[in-house]
Short mmCIF file of C-alpha atoms in Angstrom, two decimals:
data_model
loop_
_atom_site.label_atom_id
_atom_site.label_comp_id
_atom_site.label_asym_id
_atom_site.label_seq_id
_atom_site.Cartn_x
_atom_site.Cartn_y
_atom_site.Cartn_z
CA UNK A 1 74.51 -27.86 -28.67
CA UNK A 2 77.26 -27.06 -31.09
CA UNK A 3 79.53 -24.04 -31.47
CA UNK A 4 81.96 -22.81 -33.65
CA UNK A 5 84.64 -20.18 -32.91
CA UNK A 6 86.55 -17.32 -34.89
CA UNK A 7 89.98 -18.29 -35.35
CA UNK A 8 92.46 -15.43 -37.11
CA UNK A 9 89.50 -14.39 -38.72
CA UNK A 10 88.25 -17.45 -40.18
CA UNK A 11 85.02 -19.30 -38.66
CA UNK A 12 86.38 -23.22 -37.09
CA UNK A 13 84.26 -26.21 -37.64
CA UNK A 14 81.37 -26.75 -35.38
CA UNK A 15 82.12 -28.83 -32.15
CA UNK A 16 80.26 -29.87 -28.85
CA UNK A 17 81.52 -29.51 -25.85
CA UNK A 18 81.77 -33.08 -23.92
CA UNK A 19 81.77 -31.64 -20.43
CA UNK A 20 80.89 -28.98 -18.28
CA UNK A 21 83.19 -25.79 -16.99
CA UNK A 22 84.27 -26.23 -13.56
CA UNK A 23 85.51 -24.67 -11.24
CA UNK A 24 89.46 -23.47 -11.47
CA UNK A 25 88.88 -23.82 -14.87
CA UNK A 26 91.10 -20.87 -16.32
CA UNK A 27 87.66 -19.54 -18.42
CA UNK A 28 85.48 -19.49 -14.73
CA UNK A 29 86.87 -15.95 -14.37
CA UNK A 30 86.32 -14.84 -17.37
CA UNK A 31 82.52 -16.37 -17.58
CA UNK A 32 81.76 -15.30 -14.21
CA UNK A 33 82.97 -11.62 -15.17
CA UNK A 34 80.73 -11.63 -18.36
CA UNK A 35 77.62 -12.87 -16.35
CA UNK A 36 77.87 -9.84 -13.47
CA UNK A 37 78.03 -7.94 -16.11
CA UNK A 38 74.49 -8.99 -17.03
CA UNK A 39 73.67 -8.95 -13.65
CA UNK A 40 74.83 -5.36 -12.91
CA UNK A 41 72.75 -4.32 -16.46
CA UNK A 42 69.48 -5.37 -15.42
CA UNK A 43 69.79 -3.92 -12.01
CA UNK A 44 71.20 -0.69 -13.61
CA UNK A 45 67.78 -0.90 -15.96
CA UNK A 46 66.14 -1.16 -12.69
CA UNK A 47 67.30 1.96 -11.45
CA UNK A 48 66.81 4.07 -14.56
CA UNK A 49 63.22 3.33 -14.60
CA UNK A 50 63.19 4.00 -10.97
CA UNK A 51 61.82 0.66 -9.89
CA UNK A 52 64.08 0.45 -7.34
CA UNK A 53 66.20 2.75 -5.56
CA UNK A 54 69.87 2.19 -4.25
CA UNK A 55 71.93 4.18 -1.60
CA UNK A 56 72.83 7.76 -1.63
CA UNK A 57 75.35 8.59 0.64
CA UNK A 58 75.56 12.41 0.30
CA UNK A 59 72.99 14.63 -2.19
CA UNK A 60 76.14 15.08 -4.74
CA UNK A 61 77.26 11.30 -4.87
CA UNK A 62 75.98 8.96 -7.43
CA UNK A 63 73.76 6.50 -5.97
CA UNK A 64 74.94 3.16 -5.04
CA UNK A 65 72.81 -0.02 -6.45
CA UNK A 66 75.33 -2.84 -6.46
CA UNK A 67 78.70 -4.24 -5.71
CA UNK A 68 80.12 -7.00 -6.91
CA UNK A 69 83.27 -8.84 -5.61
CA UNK A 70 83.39 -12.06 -4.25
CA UNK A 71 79.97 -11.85 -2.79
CA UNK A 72 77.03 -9.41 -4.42
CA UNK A 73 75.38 -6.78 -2.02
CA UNK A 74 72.57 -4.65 -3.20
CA UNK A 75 71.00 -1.19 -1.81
CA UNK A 76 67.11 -1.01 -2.25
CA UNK A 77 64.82 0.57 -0.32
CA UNK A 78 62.47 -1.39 2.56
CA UNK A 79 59.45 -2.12 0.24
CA UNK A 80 57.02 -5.34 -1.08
CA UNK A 81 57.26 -3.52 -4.30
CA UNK A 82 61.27 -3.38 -4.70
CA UNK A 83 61.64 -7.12 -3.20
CA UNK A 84 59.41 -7.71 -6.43
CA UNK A 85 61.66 -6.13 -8.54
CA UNK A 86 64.55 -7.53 -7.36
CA UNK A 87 62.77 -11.37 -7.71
CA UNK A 88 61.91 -10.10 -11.40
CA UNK A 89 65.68 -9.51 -11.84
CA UNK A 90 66.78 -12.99 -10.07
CA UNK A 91 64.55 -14.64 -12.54
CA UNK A 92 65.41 -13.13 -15.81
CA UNK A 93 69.12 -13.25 -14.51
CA UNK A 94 68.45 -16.83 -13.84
CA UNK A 95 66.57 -17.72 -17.01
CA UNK A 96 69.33 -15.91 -18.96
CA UNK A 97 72.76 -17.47 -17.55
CA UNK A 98 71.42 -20.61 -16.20
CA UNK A 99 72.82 -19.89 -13.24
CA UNK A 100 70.65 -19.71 -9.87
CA UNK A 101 70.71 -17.25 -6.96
CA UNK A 102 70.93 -19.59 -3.76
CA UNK A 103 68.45 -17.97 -1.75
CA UNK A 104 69.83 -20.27 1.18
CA UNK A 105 73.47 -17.76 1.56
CA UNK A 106 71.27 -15.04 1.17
CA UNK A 107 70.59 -12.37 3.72
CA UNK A 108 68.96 -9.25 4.15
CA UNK A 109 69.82 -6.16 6.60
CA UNK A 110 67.28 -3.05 7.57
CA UNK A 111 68.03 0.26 8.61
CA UNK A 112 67.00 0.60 12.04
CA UNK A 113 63.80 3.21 11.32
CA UNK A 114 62.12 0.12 8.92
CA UNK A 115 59.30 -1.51 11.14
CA UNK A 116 59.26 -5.04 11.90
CA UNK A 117 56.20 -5.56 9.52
CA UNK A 118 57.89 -4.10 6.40
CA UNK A 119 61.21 -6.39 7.77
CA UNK A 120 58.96 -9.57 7.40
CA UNK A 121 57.39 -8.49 4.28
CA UNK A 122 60.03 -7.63 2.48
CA UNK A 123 61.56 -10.73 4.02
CA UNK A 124 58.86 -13.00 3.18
CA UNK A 125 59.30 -11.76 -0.51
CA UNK A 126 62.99 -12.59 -1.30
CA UNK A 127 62.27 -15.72 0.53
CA UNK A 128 65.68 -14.70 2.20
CA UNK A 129 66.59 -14.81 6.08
CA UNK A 130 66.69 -11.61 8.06
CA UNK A 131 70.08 -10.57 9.64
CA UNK A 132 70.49 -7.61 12.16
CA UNK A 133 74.22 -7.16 10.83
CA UNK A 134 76.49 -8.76 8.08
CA UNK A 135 79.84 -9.90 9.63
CA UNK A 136 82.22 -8.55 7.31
CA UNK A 137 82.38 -7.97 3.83
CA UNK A 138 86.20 -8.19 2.08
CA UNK A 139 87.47 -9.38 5.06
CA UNK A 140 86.23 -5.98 6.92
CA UNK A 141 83.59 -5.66 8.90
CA UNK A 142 80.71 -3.78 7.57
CA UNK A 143 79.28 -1.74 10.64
CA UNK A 144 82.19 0.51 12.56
CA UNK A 145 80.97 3.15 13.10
CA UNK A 146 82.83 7.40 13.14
CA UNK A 147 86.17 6.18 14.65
CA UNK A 148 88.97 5.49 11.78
CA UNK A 149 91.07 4.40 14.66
CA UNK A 150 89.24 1.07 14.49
CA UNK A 151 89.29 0.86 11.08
CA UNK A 152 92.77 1.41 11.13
CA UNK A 153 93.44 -1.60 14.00
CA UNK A 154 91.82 -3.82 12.17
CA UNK A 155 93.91 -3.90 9.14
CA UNK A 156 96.79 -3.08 11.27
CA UNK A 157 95.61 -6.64 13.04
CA UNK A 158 95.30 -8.31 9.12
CA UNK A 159 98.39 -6.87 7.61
CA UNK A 160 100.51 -8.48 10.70
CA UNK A 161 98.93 -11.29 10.61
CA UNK A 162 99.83 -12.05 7.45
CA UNK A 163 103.22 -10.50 7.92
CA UNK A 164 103.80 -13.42 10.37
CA UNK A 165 102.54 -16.10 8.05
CA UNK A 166 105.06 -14.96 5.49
CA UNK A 167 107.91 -15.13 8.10
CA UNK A 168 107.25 -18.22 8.92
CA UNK A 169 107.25 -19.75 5.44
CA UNK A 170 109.24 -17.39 3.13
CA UNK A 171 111.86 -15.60 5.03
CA UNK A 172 115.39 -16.81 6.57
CA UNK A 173 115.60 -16.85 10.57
CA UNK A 174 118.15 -14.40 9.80
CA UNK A 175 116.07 -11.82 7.40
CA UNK A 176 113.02 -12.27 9.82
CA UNK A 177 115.74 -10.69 12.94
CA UNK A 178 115.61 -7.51 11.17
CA UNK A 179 112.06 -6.71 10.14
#
């Protein structure tokens, strides 16, 4: 495959490539930006046509399909017929980017009112394992319930943790007395 770029305007003489973009390379970001981009279109198509459904928090919020960071989660409700949808997506996404979804880091989480025959349906579809809760996502964890006092300890917990690592390394015995 050869390419050619615009350069000031003017179109460069063709060239190939003679190896691959790896990782740290400074264009990963920028590639990896431009393909959830992609991503997040054809699950945004998805929920336009209403083939599949994301999360409403409250009846005046916009509904939540996707986020992206350094992991993907997406909202969909418990059915065969959305798990289809979302293959469909994997595949074009797939097809499109060369890319592949590992299906072997993915999980999948249920409200608690879905039975345990939709779970293993919908399950069985992704061809994904079933998970009662995910762990943490951003370094938070995902389920913590009303109390903002625990949300609050934990990056209380995070922020001097890492307070303590930059002590150790960056700061004088003497600067550290005083903080």
């Amino acid at each position: 495959m050869a390419f050619s770029v615009l350069v000031n305007g003017a179109t460069s003489e063709t060239f190939r490539p003679n190896r691959e973009l790896r990782q740290g390379d400074p264009l990963s970001p920028y590639l990896f930006i431009l393909c959830a981009k992609a991503l997040s279109n054809l699950i945004r198509r998805a929920v336009e046509r209403n083939t599949i459904h994301g999360l409403c928090v409250t009846s005046s919020a916009p509904t939540i399909s996707h986020l992206f960071f350094d992991d993907s989660i997406l909202f969909v409700r418990s059915k065969v017929a959305e798990a289809d949808v979302i293959n469909d997506i994997f595949r074009s996404y797939e097809m499109a980017s060369g890319q592949l979804v590992n299906l072997d880091k993915t999980t999948v989480s249920f409200s608690k009112g879905v039975s345990d025959r939709v779970r293993g349906s919908v399950a069985e579809r992704l061809r994904v394992a079933v998970v009662e809760v995910h762990e943490c996502y951003l370094g938070l964890p995902t389920i913590i319930g009303h109390s903002k006092k625990i949300i609050i300890d934990i990056l209380h917990d995070k922020f001097s943790k890492k307070l303590q690592g930059w002590r150790g390394k960056i700061l004088s015995r003497a600067v550290g007395r005083f903080l």
